[in-house]
């Protein structure tokens, strides 16, 4: 049994992580603002993680084997967490994102088109951190999500108070109505209604992961693995937007209607005119076994179709 603290953990794969850790016999503490209650038997601390004093007071004398931070978006939050959890945990796992590799958001090392990007393309120990940027401004943070994650990783990687690992998640799908991003629902609804889908003239492939698989990987990273540094989390295989919509079309019985987005214009989710698909080689070498996108995507689409109450004419 390990003592696990999950910051966030109130919805989607974070909720599954908490449930899985508890079911595996671990002693789990969840920290969030109280919008959703954790399962019975899981300790719940209701506190805003951005209020450092309140978080420190709420934790009291508690210590943990590992902290899994689901909701760290800025270097300011990361620095606060490092101060609060120094001496309280031996390991810290942060949920990060594929978007740290997005070449549209930073000057990154070039990779040949179609080559999955390895973790070393974004080295948190070498990444520049600027605490003086307006990280508390919601509009700024939304526009600089990828950079916030990169800098948060950098702060925690350099802190040295605990072993630090980051899990860089691919685009997460599955769960039907639970999928709060609504991206898969966007496609199922538009295809069912015969509405246009805006795609780039040359859409490049990217990588995905099922929400249950991501929850399992986070639990593995927290309790069964001892690696440090970043690890990419994505199912085997890559899909471009047309391949994704073909799976949706097969489930709905309707053909997609495409419209080519203007150069520099907005396209539908998962239509990319730039390459940043990740490599999952490091996670495999560390012992994690991934599923294939082709094996779970039809079921994820079926869940989403079933969750929709919109009638089709």
PDB file of N, CA and C in Angstrom, residues 133-185:
ATOM      1  N   UNK A 133       5.460  36.628 -16.202  1.00  0.00           N
ATOM      2  CA  UNK A 133       4.407  36.686 -17.211  1.00  0.00           C
ATOM      3  C   UNK A 133       3.047  36.649 -16.513  1.00  0.00           C
ATOM      4  N   UNK A 134       1.998  37.136 -17.157  1.00  0.00           N
ATOM      5  CA  UNK A 134       0.683  37.239 -16.495  1.00  0.00           C
ATOM      6  C   UNK A 134      -0.033  35.893 -16.370  1.00  0.00           C
ATOM      7  N   UNK A 135       0.560  34.982 -15.614  1.00  0.00           N
ATOM      8  CA  UNK A 135      -0.005  33.641 -15.492  1.00  0.00           C
ATOM      9  C   UNK A 135      -1.341  33.615 -14.765  1.00  0.00           C
ATOM     10  N   UNK A 136      -1.655  34.650 -14.000  1.00  0.00           N
ATOM     11  CA  UNK A 136      -2.929  34.684 -13.278  1.00  0.00           C
ATOM     12  C   UNK A 136      -4.079  35.196 -14.156  1.00  0.00           C
ATOM     13  N   UNK A 137      -3.755  35.670 -15.352  1.00  0.00           N
ATOM     14  CA  UNK A 137      -4.771  36.161 -16.283  1.00  0.00           C
ATOM     15  C   UNK A 137      -5.318  34.972 -17.070  1.00  0.00           C
ATOM     16  N   UNK A 138      -6.602  34.680 -16.918  1.00  0.00           N
ATOM     17  CA  UNK A 138      -7.189  33.489 -17.535  1.00  0.00           C
ATOM     18  C   UNK A 138      -7.074  33.506 -19.054  1.00  0.00           C
ATOM     19  N   UNK A 139      -7.254  34.676 -19.658  1.00  0.00           N
ATOM     20  CA  UNK A 139      -7.162  34.764 -21.110  1.00  0.00           C
ATOM     21  C   UNK A 139      -5.732  34.502 -21.578  1.00  0.00           C
ATOM     22  N   UNK A 140      -4.763  35.035 -20.840  1.00  0.00           N
ATOM     23  CA  UNK A 140      -3.359  34.803 -21.192  1.00  0.00           C
ATOM     24  C   UNK A 140      -3.019  33.324 -21.051  1.00  0.00           C
ATOM     25  N   UNK A 141      -3.458  32.724 -19.973  1.00  0.00           N
ATOM     26  CA  UNK A 141      -3.161  31.320 -19.730  1.00  0.00           C
ATOM     27  C   UNK A 141      -3.774  30.432 -20.801  1.00  0.00           C
ATOM     28  N   UNK A 142      -5.013  30.730 -21.191  1.00  0.00           N
ATOM     29  CA  UNK A 142      -5.658  29.934 -22.238  1.00  0.00           C
ATOM     30  C   UNK A 142      -4.884  30.023 -23.548  1.00  0.00           C
ATOM     31  N   UNK A 143      -4.384  31.225 -23.860  1.00  0.00           N
ATOM     32  CA  UNK A 143      -3.647  31.429 -25.105  1.00  0.00           C
ATOM     33  C   UNK A 143      -2.234  30.859 -25.041  1.00  0.00           C
ATOM     34  N   UNK A 144      -1.737  30.606 -23.834  1.00  0.00           N
ATOM     35  CA  UNK A 144      -0.362  30.126 -23.662  1.00  0.00           C
ATOM     36  C   UNK A 144      -0.338  28.828 -22.856  1.00  0.00           C
ATOM     37  N   UNK A 145      -1.326  27.982 -23.112  1.00  0.00           N
ATOM     38  CA  UNK A 145      -1.456  26.725 -22.369  1.00  0.00           C
ATOM     39  C   UNK A 145      -0.198  25.866 -22.495  1.00  0.00           C
ATOM     40  N   UNK A 146       0.293  25.686 -23.713  1.00  0.00           N
ATOM     41  CA  UNK A 146       1.456  24.828 -23.922  1.00  0.00           C
ATOM     42  C   UNK A 146       2.675  25.375 -23.196  1.00  0.00           C
ATOM     43  N   UNK A 147       2.897  26.677 -23.259  1.00  0.00           N
ATOM     44  CA  UNK A 147       4.054  27.270 -22.592  1.00  0.00           C
ATOM     45  C   UNK A 147       3.918  27.188 -21.077  1.00  0.00           C
ATOM     46  N   UNK A 148       2.710  27.334 -20.572  1.00  0.00           N
ATOM     47  CA  UNK A 148       2.499  27.172 -19.141  1.00  0.00           C
ATOM     48  C   UNK A 148       2.888  25.788 -18.674  1.00  0.00           C
ATOM     49  N   UNK A 149       2.526  24.763 -19.446  1.00  0.00           N
ATOM     50  CA  UNK A 149       2.888  23.393 -19.102  1.00  0.00           C
ATOM     51  C   UNK A 149       4.401  23.187 -19.183  1.00  0.00           C
ATOM     52  N   UNK A 150       5.025  23.720 -20.228  1.00  0.00           N
ATOM     53  CA  UNK A 150       6.477  23.564 -20.353  1.00  0.00           C
ATOM     54  C   UNK A 150       7.196  24.179 -19.158  1.00  0.00           C
ATOM     55  N   UNK A 151       6.775  25.382 -18.780  1.00  0.00           N
ATOM     56  CA  UNK A 151       7.447  26.052 -17.673  1.00  0.00           C
ATOM     57  C   UNK A 151       7.123  25.406 -16.322  1.00  0.00           C
ATOM     58  N   UNK A 152       5.919  24.882 -16.164  1.00  0.00           N
ATOM     59  CA  UNK A 152       5.581  24.163 -14.930  1.00  0.00           C
ATOM     60  C   UNK A 152       6.471  22.932 -14.779  1.00  0.00           C
ATOM     61  N   UNK A 153       6.639  22.174 -15.860  1.00  0.00           N
ATOM     62  CA  UNK A 153       7.552  21.035 -15.836  1.00  0.00           C
ATOM     63  C   UNK A 153       8.964  21.471 -15.451  1.00  0.00           C
ATOM     64  N   UNK A 154       9.405  22.584 -16.028  1.00  0.00           N
ATOM     65  CA  UNK A 154      10.762  23.054 -15.782  1.00  0.00           C
ATOM     66  C   UNK A 154      10.989  23.378 -14.306  1.00  0.00           C
ATOM     67  N   UNK A 155      10.028  24.046 -13.680  1.00  0.00           N
ATOM     68  CA  UNK A 155      10.160  24.395 -12.266  1.00  0.00           C
ATOM     69  C   UNK A 155      10.284  23.145 -11.404  1.00  0.00           C
ATOM     70  N   UNK A 156       9.416  22.174 -11.628  1.00  0.00           N
ATOM     71  CA  UNK A 156       9.413  20.967 -10.798  1.00  0.00           C
ATOM     72  C   UNK A 156      10.624  20.074 -11.081  1.00  0.00           C
ATOM     73  N   UNK A 157      11.058  20.044 -12.342  1.00  0.00           N
ATOM     74  CA  UNK A 157      12.214  19.218 -12.694  1.00  0.00           C
ATOM     75  C   UNK A 157      13.486  19.730 -12.027  1.00  0.00           C
ATOM     76  N   UNK A 158      13.588  21.038 -11.827  1.00  0.00           N
ATOM     77  CA  UNK A 158      14.803  21.634 -11.260  1.00  0.00           C
ATOM     78  C   UNK A 158      14.763  21.762  -9.749  1.00  0.00           C
ATOM     79  N   UNK A 159      13.598  21.533  -9.155  1.00  0.00           N
ATOM     80  CA  UNK A 159      13.462  21.803  -7.731  1.00  0.00           C
ATOM     81  C   UNK A 159      14.386  20.935  -6.882  1.00  0.00           C
ATOM     82  N   UNK A 160      14.383  19.627  -7.141  1.00  0.00           N
ATOM     83  CA  UNK A 160      15.287  18.732  -6.441  1.00  0.00           C
ATOM     84  C   UNK A 160      14.830  18.255  -5.082  1.00  0.00           C
ATOM     85  N   UNK A 161      13.646  18.669  -4.642  1.00  0.00           N
ATOM     86  CA  UNK A 161      13.158  18.259  -3.324  1.00  0.00           C
ATOM     87  C   UNK A 161      12.543  16.865  -3.341  1.00  0.00           C
ATOM     88  N   UNK A 162      12.210  16.375  -4.527  1.00  0.00           N
ATOM     89  CA  UNK A 162      11.602  15.061  -4.682  1.00  0.00           C
ATOM     90  C   UNK A 162      11.902  14.562  -6.092  1.00  0.00           C
ATOM     91  N   UNK A 163      11.735  13.270  -6.308  1.00  0.00           N
ATOM     92  CA  UNK A 163      11.863  12.717  -7.654  1.00  0.00           C
ATOM     93  C   UNK A 163      10.677  13.210  -8.482  1.00  0.00           C
ATOM     94  N   UNK A 164      10.954  13.747  -9.662  1.00  0.00           N
ATOM     95  CA  UNK A 164       9.888  14.343 -10.467  1.00  0.00           C
ATOM     96  C   UNK A 164       9.760  13.648 -11.813  1.00  0.00           C
ATOM     97  N   UNK A 165       8.512  13.374 -12.197  1.00  0.00           N
ATOM     98  CA  UNK A 165       8.196  12.814 -13.510  1.00  0.00           C
ATOM     99  C   UNK A 165       6.996  13.543 -14.088  1.00  0.00           C
ATOM    100  N   UNK A 166       6.997  13.712 -15.396  1.00  0.00           N
ATOM    101  CA  UNK A 166       5.829  14.294 -16.068  1.00  0.00           C
ATOM    102  C   UNK A 166       5.316  13.315 -17.105  1.00  0.00           C
ATOM    103  N   UNK A 167       3.998  13.200 -17.176  1.00  0.00           N
ATOM    104  CA  UNK A 167       3.341  12.333 -18.155  1.00  0.00           C
ATOM    105  C   UNK A 167       2.715  13.237 -19.205  1.00  0.00           C
ATOM    106  N   UNK A 168       3.277  13.218 -20.401  1.00  0.00           N
ATOM    107  CA  UNK A 168       2.793  14.062 -21.498  1.00  0.00           C
ATOM    108  C   UNK A 168       1.746  13.297 -22.289  1.00  0.00           C
ATOM    109  N   UNK A 169       0.508  13.646 -22.044  1.00  0.00           N
ATOM    110  CA  UNK A 169      -0.604  12.903 -22.614  1.00  0.00           C
ATOM    111  C   UNK A 169      -0.896  13.307 -24.045  1.00  0.00           C
ATOM    112  N   UNK A 170      -1.182  12.300 -24.868  1.00  0.00           N
ATOM    113  CA  UNK A 170      -1.712  12.544 -26.205  1.00  0.00           C
ATOM    114  C   UNK A 170      -3.141  13.088 -26.093  1.00  0.00           C
ATOM    115  N   UNK A 171      -3.765  13.352 -27.219  1.00  0.00           N
ATOM    116  CA  UNK A 171      -5.156  13.796 -27.234  1.00  0.00           C
ATOM    117  C   UNK A 171      -6.022  12.671 -26.670  1.00  0.00           C
ATOM    118  N   UNK A 172      -6.824  12.985 -25.664  1.00  0.00           N
ATOM    119  CA  UNK A 172      -7.568  11.970 -24.925  1.00  0.00           C
ATOM    120  C   UNK A 172      -8.972  11.839 -25.510  1.00  0.00           C
ATOM    121  N   UNK A 173      -9.402  10.587 -25.747  1.00  0.00           N
ATOM    122  CA  UNK A 173     -10.728  10.315 -26.281  1.00  0.00           C
ATOM    123  C   UNK A 173     -11.392   9.214 -25.465  1.00  0.00           C
ATOM    124  N   UNK A 174     -12.702   9.105 -25.615  1.00  0.00           N
ATOM    125  CA  UNK A 174     -13.458   8.039 -24.959  1.00  0.00           C
ATOM    126  C   UNK A 174     -14.252   8.552 -23.786  1.00  0.00           C
ATOM    127  N   UNK A 175     -15.223   7.742 -23.384  1.00  0.00           N
ATOM    128  CA  UNK A 175     -16.008   8.091 -22.212  1.00  0.00           C
ATOM    129  C   UNK A 175     -17.360   8.674 -22.500  1.00  0.00           C
ATOM    130  N   UNK A 176     -17.710   8.832 -23.780  1.00  0.00           N
ATOM    131  CA  UNK A 176     -19.035   9.354 -24.100  1.00  0.00           C
ATOM    132  C   UNK A 176     -19.288  10.713 -23.479  1.00  0.00           C
ATOM    133  N   UNK A 177     -20.338  10.801 -22.662  1.00  0.00           N
ATOM    134  CA  UNK A 177     -20.724  12.076 -22.058  1.00  0.00           C
ATOM    135  C   UNK A 177     -19.670  12.588 -21.078  1.00  0.00           C
ATOM    136  N   UNK A 178     -18.785  11.699 -20.593  1.00  0.00           N
ATOM    137  CA  UNK A 178     -17.750  12.135 -19.661  1.00  0.00           C
ATOM    138  C   UNK A 178     -16.674  12.970 -20.343  1.00  0.00           C
ATOM    139  N   UNK A 179     -16.554  12.848 -21.653  1.00  0.00           N
ATOM    140  CA  UNK A 179     -15.473  13.519 -22.373  1.00  0.00           C
ATOM    141  C   UNK A 179     -15.734  15.024 -22.435  1.00  0.00           C
ATOM    142  N   UNK A 180     -15.204  15.738 -21.434  1.00  0.00           N
ATOM    143  CA  UNK A 180     -15.592  17.137 -21.252  1.00  0.00           C
ATOM    144  C   UNK A 180     -15.068  18.061 -22.345  1.00  0.00           C
ATOM    145  N   UNK A 181     -14.071  17.636 -23.131  1.00  0.00           N
ATOM    146  CA  UNK A 181     -13.583  18.510 -24.200  1.00  0.00           C
ATOM    147  C   UNK A 181     -14.593  18.621 -25.329  1.00  0.00           C
ATOM    148  N   UNK A 182     -15.409  17.588 -25.520  1.00  0.00           N
ATOM    149  CA  UNK A 182     -16.434  17.622 -26.555  1.00  0.00           C
ATOM    150  C   UNK A 182     -15.913  17.475 -27.972  1.00  0.00           C
ATOM    151  N   UNK A 183     -14.634  17.125 -28.128  1.00  0.00           N
ATOM    152  CA  UNK A 183     -14.069  17.096 -29.479  1.00  0.00           C
ATOM    153  C   UNK A 183     -14.584  15.919 -30.305  1.00  0.00           C
ATOM    154  N   UNK A 184     -14.689  14.771 -29.696  1.00  0.00           N
ATOM    155  CA  UNK A 184     -15.229  13.634 -30.439  1.00  0.00           C
ATOM    156  C   UNK A 184     -16.721  13.834 -30.705  1.00  0.00           C
ATOM    157  N   UNK A 185     -17.418  14.430 -29.745  1.00  0.00           N
ATOM    158  CA  UNK A 185     -18.834  14.745 -29.952  1.00  0.00           C
ATOM    159  C   UNK A 185     -19.017  15.742 -31.092  1.00  0.00           C
TER     160      UNK A 185
END
